[in-house]
GROMACS .gro file of C-alpha atoms in nm:
model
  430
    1UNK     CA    1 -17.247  -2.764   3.791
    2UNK     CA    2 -17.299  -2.432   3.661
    3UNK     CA    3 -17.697  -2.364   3.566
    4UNK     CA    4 -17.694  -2.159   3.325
    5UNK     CA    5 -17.565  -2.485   3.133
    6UNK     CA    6 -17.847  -2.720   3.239
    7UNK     CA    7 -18.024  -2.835   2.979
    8UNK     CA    8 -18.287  -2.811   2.852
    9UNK     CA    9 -19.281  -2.684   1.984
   10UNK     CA   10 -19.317  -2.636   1.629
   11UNK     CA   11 -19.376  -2.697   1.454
   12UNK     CA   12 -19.414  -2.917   1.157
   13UNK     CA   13 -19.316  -2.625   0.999
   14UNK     CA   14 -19.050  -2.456   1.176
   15UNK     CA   15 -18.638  -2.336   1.098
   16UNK     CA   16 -18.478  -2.413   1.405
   17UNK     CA   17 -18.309  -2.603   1.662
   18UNK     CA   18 -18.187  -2.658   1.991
   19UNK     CA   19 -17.929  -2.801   2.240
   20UNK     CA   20 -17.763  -2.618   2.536
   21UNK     CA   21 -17.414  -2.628   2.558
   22UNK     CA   22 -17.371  -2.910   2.815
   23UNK     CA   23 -17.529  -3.169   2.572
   24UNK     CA   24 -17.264  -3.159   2.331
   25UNK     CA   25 -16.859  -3.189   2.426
   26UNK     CA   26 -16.649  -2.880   2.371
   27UNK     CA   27 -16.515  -2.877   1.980
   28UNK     CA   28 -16.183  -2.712   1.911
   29UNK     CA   29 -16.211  -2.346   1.870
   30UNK     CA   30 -15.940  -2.132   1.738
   31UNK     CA   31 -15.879  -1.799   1.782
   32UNK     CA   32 -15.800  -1.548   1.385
   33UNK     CA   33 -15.800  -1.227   1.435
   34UNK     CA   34 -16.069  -1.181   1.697
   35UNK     CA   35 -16.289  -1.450   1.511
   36UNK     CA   36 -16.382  -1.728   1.670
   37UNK     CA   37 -16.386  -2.040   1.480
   38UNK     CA   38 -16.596  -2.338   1.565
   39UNK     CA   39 -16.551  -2.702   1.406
   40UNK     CA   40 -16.865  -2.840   1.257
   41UNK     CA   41 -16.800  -3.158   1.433
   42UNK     CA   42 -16.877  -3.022   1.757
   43UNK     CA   43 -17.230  -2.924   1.699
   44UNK     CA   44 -17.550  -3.110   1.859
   45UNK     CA   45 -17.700  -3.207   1.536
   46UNK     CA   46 -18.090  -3.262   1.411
   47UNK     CA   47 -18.103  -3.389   1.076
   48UNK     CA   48 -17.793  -3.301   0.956
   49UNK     CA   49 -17.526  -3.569   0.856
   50UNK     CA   50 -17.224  -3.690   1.057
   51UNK     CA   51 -16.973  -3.500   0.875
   52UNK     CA   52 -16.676  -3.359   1.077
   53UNK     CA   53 -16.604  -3.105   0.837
   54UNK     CA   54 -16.960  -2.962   0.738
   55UNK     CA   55 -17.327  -2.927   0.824
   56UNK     CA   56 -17.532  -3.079   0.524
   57UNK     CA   57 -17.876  -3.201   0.546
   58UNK     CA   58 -17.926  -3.583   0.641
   59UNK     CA   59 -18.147  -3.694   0.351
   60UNK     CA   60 -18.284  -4.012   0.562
   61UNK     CA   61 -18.374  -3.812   0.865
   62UNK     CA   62 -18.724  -3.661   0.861
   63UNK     CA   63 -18.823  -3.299   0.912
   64UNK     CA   64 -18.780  -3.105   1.234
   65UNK     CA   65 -19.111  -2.947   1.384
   66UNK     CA   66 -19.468  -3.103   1.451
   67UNK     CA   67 -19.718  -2.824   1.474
   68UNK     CA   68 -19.990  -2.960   1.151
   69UNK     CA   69 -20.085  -2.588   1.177
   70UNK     CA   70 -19.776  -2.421   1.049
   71UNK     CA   71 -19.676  -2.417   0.697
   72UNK     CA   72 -19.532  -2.691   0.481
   73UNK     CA   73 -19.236  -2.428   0.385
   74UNK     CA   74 -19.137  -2.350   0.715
   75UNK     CA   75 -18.955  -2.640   0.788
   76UNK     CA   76 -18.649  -2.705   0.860
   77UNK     CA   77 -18.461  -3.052   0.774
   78UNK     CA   78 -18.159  -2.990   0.960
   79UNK     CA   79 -18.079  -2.804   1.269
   80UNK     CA   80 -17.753  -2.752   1.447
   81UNK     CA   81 -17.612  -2.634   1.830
   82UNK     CA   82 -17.259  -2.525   1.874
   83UNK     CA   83 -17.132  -2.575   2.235
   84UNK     CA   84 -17.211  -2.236   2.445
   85UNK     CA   85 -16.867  -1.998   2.402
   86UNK     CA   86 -16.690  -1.831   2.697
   87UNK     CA   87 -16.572  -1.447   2.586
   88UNK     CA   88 -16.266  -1.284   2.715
   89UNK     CA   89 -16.455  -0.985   2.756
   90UNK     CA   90 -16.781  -0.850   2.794
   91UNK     CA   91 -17.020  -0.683   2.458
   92UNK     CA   92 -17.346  -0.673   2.348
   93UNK     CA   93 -17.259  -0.720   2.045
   94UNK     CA   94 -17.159  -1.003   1.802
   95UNK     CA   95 -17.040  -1.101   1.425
   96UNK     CA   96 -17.143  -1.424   1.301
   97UNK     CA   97 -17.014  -1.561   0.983
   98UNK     CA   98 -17.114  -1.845   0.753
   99UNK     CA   99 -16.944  -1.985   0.452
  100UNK     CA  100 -17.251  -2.148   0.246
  101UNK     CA  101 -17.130  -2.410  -0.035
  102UNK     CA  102 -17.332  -2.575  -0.280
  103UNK     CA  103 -17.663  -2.390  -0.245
  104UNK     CA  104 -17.816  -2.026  -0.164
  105UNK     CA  105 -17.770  -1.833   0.186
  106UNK     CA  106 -18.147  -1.811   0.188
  107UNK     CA  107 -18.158  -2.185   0.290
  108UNK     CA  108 -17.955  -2.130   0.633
  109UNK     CA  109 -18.048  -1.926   0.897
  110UNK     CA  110 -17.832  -1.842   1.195
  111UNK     CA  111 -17.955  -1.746   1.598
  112UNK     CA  112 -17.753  -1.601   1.911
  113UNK     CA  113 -17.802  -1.594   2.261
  114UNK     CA  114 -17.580  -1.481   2.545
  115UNK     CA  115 -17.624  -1.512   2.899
  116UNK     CA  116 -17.785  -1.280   3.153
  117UNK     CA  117 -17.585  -1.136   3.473
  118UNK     CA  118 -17.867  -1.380   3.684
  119UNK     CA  119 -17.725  -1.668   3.482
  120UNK     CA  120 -18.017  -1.732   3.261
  121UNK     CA  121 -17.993  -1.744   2.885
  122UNK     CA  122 -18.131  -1.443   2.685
  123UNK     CA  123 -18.389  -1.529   2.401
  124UNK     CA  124 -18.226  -1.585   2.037
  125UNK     CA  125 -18.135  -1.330   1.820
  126UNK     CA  126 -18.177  -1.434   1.464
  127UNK     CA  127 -17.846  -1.294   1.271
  128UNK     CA  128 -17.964  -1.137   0.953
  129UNK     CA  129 -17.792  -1.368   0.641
  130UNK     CA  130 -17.499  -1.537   0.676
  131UNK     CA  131 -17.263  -1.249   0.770
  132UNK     CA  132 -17.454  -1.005   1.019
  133UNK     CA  133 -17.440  -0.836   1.389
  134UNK     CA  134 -17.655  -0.893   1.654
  135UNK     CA  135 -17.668  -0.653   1.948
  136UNK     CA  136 -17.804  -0.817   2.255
  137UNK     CA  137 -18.020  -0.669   2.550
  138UNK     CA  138 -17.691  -0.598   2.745
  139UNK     CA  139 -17.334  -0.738   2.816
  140UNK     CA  140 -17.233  -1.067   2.788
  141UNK     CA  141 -16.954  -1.281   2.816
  142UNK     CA  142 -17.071  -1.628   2.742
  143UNK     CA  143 -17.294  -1.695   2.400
  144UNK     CA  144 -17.449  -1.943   2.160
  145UNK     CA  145 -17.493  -2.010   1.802
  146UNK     CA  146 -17.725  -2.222   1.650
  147UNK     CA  147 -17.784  -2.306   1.304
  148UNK     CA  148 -18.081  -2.447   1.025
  149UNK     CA  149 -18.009  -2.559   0.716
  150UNK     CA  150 -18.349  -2.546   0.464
  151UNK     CA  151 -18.218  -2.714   0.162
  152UNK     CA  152 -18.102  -3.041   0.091
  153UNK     CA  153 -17.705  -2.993  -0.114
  154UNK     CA  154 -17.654  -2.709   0.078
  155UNK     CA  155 -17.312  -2.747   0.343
  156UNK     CA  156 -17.202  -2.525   0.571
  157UNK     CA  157 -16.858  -2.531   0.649
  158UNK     CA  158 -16.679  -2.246   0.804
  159UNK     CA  159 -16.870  -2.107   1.146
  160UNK     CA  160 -16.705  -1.807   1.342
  161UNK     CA  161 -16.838  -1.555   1.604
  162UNK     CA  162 -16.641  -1.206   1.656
  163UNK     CA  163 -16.717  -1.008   1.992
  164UNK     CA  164 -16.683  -0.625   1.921
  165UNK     CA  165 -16.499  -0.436   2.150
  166UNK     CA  166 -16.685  -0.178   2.170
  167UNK     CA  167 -16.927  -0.276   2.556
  168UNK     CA  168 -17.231  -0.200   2.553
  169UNK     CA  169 -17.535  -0.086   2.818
  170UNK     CA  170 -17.570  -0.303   3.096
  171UNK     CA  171 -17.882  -0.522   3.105
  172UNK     CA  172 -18.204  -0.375   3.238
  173UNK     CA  173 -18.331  -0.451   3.553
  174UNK     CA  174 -18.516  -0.815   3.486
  175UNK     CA  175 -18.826  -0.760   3.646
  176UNK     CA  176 -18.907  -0.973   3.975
  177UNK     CA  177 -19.243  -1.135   3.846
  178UNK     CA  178 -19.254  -1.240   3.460
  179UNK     CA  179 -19.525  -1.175   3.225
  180UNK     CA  180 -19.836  -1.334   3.223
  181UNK     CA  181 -20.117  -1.379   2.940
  182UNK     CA  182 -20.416  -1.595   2.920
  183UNK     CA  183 -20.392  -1.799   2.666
  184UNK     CA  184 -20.626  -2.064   2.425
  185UNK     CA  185 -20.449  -2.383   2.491
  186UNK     CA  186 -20.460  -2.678   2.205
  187UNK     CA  187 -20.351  -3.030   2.274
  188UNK     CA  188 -20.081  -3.157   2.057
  189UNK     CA  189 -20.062  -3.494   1.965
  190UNK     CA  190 -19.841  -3.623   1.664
  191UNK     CA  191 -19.696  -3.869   1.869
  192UNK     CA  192 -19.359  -4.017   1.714
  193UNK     CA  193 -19.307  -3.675   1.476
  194UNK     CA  194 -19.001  -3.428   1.577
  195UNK     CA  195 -19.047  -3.117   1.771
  196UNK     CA  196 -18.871  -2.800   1.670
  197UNK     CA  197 -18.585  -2.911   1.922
  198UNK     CA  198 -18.564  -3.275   1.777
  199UNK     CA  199 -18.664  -3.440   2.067
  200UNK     CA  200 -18.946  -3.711   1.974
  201UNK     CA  201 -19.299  -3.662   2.065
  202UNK     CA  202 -19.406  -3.964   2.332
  203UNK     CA  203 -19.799  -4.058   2.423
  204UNK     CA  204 -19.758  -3.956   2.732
  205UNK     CA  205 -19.517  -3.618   2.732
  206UNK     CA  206 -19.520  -3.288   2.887
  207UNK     CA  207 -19.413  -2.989   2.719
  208UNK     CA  208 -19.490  -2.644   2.568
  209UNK     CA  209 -19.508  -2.463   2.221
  210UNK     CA  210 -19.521  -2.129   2.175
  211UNK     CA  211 -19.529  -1.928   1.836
  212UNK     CA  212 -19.211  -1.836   1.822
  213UNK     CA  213 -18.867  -1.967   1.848
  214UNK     CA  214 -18.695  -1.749   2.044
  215UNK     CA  215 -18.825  -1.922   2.339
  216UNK     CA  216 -18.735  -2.298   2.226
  217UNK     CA  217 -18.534  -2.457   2.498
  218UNK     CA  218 -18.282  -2.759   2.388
  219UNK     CA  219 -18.335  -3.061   2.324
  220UNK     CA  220 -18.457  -3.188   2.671
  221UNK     CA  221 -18.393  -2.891   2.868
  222UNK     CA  222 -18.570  -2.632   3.037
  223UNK     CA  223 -18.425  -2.265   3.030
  224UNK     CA  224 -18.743  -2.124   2.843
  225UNK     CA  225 -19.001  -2.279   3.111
  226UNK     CA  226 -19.386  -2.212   3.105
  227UNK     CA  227 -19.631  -2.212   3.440
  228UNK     CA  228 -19.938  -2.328   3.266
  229UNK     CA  229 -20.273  -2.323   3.518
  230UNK     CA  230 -20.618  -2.368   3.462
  231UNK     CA  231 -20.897  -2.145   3.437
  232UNK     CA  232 -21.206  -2.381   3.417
  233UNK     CA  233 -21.315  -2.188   3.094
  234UNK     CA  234 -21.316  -2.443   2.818
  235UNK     CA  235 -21.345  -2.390   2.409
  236UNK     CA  236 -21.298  -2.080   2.228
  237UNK     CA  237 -21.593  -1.897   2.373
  238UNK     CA  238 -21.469  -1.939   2.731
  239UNK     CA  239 -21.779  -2.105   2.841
  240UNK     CA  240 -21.766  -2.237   3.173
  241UNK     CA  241 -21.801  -2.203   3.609
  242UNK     CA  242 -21.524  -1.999   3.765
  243UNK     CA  243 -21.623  -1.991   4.073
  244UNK     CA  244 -21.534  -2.268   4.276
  245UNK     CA  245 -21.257  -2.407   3.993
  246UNK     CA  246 -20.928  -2.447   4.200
  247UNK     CA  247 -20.646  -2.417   3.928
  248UNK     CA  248 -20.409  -2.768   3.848
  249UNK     CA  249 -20.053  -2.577   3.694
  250UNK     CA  250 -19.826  -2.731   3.526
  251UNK     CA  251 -19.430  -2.600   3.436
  252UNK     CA  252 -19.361  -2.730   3.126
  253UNK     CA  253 -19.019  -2.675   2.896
  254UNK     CA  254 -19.086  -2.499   2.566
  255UNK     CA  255 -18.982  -2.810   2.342
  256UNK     CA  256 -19.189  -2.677   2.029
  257UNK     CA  257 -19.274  -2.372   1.806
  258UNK     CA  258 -19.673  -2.324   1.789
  259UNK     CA  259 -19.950  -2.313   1.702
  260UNK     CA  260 -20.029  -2.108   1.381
  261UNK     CA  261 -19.734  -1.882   1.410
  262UNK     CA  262 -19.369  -1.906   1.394
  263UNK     CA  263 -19.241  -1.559   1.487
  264UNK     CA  264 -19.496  -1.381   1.688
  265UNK     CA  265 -19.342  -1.321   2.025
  266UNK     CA  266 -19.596  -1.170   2.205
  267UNK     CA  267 -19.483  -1.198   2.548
  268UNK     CA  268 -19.216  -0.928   2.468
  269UNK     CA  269 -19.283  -0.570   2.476
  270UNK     CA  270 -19.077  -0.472   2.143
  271UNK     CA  271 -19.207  -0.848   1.954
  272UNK     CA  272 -19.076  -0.982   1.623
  273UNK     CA  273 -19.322  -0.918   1.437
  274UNK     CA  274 -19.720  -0.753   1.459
  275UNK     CA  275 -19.595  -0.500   1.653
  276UNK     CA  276 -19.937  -0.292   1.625
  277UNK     CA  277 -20.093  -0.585   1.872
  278UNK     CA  278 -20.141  -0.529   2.280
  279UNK     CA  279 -19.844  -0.718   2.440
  280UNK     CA  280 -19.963  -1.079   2.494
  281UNK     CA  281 -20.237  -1.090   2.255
  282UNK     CA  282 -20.093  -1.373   2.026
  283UNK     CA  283 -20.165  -1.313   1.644
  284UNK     CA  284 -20.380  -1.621   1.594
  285UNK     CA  285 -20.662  -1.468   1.855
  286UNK     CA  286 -20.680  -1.161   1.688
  287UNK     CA  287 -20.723  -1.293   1.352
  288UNK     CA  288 -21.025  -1.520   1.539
  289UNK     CA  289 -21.141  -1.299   1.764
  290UNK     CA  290 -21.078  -0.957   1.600
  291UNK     CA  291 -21.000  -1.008   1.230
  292UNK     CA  292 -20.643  -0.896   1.204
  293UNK     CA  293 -20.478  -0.918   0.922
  294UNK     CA  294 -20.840  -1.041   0.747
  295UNK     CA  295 -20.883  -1.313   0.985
  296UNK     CA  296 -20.531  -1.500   0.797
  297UNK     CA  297 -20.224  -1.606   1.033
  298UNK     CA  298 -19.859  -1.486   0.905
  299UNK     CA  299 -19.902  -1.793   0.628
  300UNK     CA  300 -20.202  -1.677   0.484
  301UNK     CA  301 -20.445  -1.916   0.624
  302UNK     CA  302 -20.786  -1.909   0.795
  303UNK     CA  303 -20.781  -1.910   1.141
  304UNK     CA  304 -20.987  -2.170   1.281
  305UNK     CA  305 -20.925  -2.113   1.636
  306UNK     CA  306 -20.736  -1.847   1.886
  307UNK     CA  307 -20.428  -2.128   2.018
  308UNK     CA  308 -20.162  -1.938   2.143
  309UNK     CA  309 -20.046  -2.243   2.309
  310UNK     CA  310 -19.976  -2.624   2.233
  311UNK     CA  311 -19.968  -2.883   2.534
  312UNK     CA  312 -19.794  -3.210   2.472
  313UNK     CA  313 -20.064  -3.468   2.571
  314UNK     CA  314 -19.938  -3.631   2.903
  315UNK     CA  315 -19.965  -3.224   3.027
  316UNK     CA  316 -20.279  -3.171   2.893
  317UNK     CA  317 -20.428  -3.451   3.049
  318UNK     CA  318 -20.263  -3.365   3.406
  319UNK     CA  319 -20.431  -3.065   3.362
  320UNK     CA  320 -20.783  -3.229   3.356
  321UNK     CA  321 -20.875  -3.077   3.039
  322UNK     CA  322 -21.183  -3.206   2.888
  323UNK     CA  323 -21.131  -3.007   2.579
  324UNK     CA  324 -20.923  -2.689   2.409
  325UNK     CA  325 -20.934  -2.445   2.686
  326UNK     CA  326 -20.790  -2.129   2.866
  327UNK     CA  327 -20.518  -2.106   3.037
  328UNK     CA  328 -20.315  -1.892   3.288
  329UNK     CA  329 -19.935  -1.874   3.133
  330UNK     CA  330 -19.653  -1.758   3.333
  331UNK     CA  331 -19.343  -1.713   3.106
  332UNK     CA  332 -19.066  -1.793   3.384
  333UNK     CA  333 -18.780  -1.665   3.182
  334UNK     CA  334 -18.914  -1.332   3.143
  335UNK     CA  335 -18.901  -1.236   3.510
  336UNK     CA  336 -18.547  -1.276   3.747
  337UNK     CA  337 -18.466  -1.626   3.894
  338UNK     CA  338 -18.308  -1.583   4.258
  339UNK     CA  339 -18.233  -1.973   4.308
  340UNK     CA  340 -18.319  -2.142   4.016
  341UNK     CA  341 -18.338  -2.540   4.016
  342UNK     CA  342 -18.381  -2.793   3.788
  343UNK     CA  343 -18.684  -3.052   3.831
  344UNK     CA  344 -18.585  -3.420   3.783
  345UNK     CA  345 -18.674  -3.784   3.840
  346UNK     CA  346 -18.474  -4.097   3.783
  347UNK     CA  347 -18.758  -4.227   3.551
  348UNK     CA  348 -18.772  -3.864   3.354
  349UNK     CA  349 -19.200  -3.853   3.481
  350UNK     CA  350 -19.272  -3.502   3.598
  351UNK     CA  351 -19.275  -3.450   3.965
  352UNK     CA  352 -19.608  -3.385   4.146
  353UNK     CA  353 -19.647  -3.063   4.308
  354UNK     CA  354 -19.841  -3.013   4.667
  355UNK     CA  355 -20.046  -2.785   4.850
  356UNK     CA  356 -19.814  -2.754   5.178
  357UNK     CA  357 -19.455  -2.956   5.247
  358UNK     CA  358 -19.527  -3.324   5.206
  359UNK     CA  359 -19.764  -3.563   4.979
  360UNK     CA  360 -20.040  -3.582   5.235
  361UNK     CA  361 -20.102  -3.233   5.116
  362UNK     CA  362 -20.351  -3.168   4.818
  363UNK     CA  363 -20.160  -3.210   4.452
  364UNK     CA  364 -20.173  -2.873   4.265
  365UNK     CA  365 -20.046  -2.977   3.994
  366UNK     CA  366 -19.687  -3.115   3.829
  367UNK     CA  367 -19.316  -2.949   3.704
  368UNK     CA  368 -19.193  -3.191   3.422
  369UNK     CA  369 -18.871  -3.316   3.438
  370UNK     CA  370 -18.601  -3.066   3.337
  371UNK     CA  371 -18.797  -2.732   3.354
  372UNK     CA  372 -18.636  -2.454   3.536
  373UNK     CA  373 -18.834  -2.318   3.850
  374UNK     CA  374 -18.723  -2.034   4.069
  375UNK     CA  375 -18.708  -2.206   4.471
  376UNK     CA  376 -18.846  -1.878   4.647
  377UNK     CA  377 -18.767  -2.064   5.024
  378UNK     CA  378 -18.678  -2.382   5.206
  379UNK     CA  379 -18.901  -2.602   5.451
  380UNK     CA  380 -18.849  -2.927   5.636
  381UNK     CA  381 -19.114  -3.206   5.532
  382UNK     CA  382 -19.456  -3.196   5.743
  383UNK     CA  383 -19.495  -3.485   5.993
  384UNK     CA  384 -19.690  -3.767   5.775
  385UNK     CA  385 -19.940  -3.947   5.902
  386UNK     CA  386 -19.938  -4.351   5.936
  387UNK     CA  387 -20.059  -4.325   5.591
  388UNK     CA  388 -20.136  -4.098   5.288
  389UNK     CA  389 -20.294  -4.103   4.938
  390UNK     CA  390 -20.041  -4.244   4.661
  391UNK     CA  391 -19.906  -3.978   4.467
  392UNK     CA  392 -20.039  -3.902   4.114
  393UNK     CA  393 -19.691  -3.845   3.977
  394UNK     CA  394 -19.371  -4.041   4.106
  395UNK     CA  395 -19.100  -3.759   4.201
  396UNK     CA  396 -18.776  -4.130   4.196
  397UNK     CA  397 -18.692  -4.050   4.563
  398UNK     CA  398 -18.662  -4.311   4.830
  399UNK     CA  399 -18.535  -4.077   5.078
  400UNK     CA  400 -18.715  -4.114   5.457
  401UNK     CA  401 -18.963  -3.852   5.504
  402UNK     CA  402 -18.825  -3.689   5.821
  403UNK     CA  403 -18.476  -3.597   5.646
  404UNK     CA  404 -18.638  -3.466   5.374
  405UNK     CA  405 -18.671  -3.078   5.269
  406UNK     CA  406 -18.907  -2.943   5.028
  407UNK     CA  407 -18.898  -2.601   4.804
  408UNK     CA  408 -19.206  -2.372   4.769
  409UNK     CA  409 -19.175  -2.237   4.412
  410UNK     CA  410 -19.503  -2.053   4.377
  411UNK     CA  411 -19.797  -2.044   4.588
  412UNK     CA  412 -19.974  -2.367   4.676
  413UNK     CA  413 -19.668  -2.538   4.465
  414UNK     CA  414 -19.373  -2.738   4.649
  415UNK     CA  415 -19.164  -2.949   4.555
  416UNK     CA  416 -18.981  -3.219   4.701
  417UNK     CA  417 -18.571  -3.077   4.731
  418UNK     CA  418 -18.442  -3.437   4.617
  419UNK     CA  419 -18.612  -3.398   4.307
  420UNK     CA  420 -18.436  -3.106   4.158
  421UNK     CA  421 -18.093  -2.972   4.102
  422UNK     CA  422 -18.002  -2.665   4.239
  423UNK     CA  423 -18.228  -2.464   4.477
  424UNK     CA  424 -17.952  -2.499   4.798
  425UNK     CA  425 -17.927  -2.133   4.792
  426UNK     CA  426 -18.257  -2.022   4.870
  427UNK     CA  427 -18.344  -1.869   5.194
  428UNK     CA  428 -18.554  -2.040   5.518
  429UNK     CA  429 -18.922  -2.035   5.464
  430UNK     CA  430 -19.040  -1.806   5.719
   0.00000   0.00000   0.00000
């Protein structure tokens, strides 16, 4: 299995979608003078009818996104995933073409991705209208297109990608560690309503948004993966005893696009948009905090609060959160993966994270099923004692404790190896 094709919030107001590639079969793709032409039948769909031959909005499907903060006329009713695309040779830089029928090119809206040398996905690159170029961070030879349709009678039904021949710069170093902001963390709820990804809220699930969907993984995968710990300072003013607070974290998938804002990627250094902000202040909190842009988010609307994060409730409540709090945010994807594995259970409940090699030791927190973590060593299981605590969180493994191995991926955080895929690579804990 390769990883970069594992799979993998938003808002009730969002334009987008997501699958990865090994969700949805491979559709016929033809080759036309350098254009690549993929069959609307292949696509992971959201919304969108069960047409072979086009992408056109599913009038009995509801809305994709949650978020009740973001605005009515963000949404999007129909979202589509073409299977990732291998390229015969490396380039930073891609065509994408769209033939629109029966409505305006303002109601479809086209991303790309392409895949790192480390084997992790880039963000998306939204393509400007239906015929653009998008220039990636560096060389690629595997992408992805996805593709939201606004407007009910509007089809799409020609896709094609073109790679340009022209190579560009390699990527840039991907630093070691990735960024980190502290952020005002909201609880979700919505139970029942669509994420930005399609997948459908439960009451007791664990996942991210952030305000922007160039982070939003597929539907139930984990490539854009969040470290979310606590700081013991609750409610907007940050009230609260620091001191002796010993952090629960939490890695989460990035299922949604939220709160507030759609398009504010903060965690970048060159971000979409507000580009006059420090890197990692989220719009929303300077509108609260600071005023910007007259106190108003990018819809125009009073902000009532700084969220520049959205926890699905099961999370939130593994975090102990009594309320709307701070939080510690690690954005994983941001910073190099070494050995990157997959977390997973048989019963799709996140898997419960100790202090030291075994589930005597302390729990520190949890890593939901399907997000990405980087395995930074290898260690055999402690010896247990006759008997030990249950564990909060059940990580499906029946395996005897003296064959099994666990991965440290962070510190204080392991994981059992038998509940994740990948990881096999990493070095001896030493």
């Amino acid at each position: 299995m390769e990883l970069v094709d594992m799979p993998g919030s938003a808002s009730r107001g969002l334009a987008v979608l997501a699958a990865l590639s090994l969700l949805v079969p491979a559709g016929p793709v033809q080759a036309e003078d350098a254009w690549i032409r993929f069959d609307p039948g292949s696509a992971d769909r959201v919304g969108l009818a069960a047409d072979p031959d086009a992408l056109r909005v599913d009038a009995a499907r509801g809305r994709v996104g949650t978020s009740s903060r973001v605005a009515a006329r963000a949404q999007v009713p129909g979202l589509a995933t073409f299977p990732g695309q291998d390229l015969d040779r490396p380039t930073d830089t891609v065509d994408v073409r769209l033939r629109v029928e029966g409505g305006g090119e303002e109601g479809v809206r086209a991303e790309v991705r392409g895949v790192r040398p480390d084997g992790m996905w880039t963000e998306w690159h939204p393509v400007p209208g239906t015929d653009g170029r998008i220039v990636l961070p560096g060389d690629v030879r595997r992408v992805q297109l996805r593709v939201g349709i606004t407007e009910a009678g509007t089809e799409v039904t020609d896709v094609r990608v073109r790679p340009r021949d022209d190579s560009g710069d390699p990527f840039a170093e991907v630093p070691r560690e990735p960024f980190s902001s502290r952020l005002f963390a909201t609880r979700i709820g919505l139970v029942g309503d669509l994420t930005a990804n399609g997948h459908t809220i439960r009451p007791d699930d664990h996942f991210a948004a952030l305000p922007s969907r160039r982070a939003l993984a597929a539907r139930g995968g984990g490539e854009y993966t969040v470290r979310v710990c606590t700081t013991g300072l609750l409610g907007p003013g940050a009230e609260g005893d620091t001191q002796g607070h010993e952090p629960l974290c939490a890695y989460l998938p990035v299922w949604d696009v939220g709160p507030w804002n759609i398009a504010d990627d903060h965690w970048n250094a060159e971000r979409e948009t507000w580009p006059e902000l420090e890197r990692g202040l989220p719009q929303a909190q300077a509108a609260y905090a600071d005023g910007h842009n007259g106190g108003l988010d990018g819809f125009g609307r009073r902000v009532r609060n700084p969220a520049g994060i959205d926890l699905a409730d099961g999370a939130f409540a593994a975090l102990g959160l009594p309320t709307n709090g701070w939080v510690d945010v690690d954005h994983l994807w941001t910073g190099g993966y070494l050995h990157r594995a997959e977390a997973v259970s048989g019963s799709g409940a996140p898997v419960t994270l100790h202090a030291g090699p075994g589930p005597e030791h302390e729990v520190t927190g949890l890593a939901a099923s399907g997000a990405n973590v980087d395995v930074l060593c290898r260690l055999p299981e402690d010896p247990a004692p006759e008997a030990h605590a249950p564990e909060v969180y059940g990580h499906g493994s029946s395996a005897p404790a003296r064959e099994r191995e666990w991965y440290r991926i962070g510190d204080g955080h392991h994981l059992p190896a038998d509940s994740a895929v990948g990881g096999e690579s990493a070095p001896t804990c030493t």
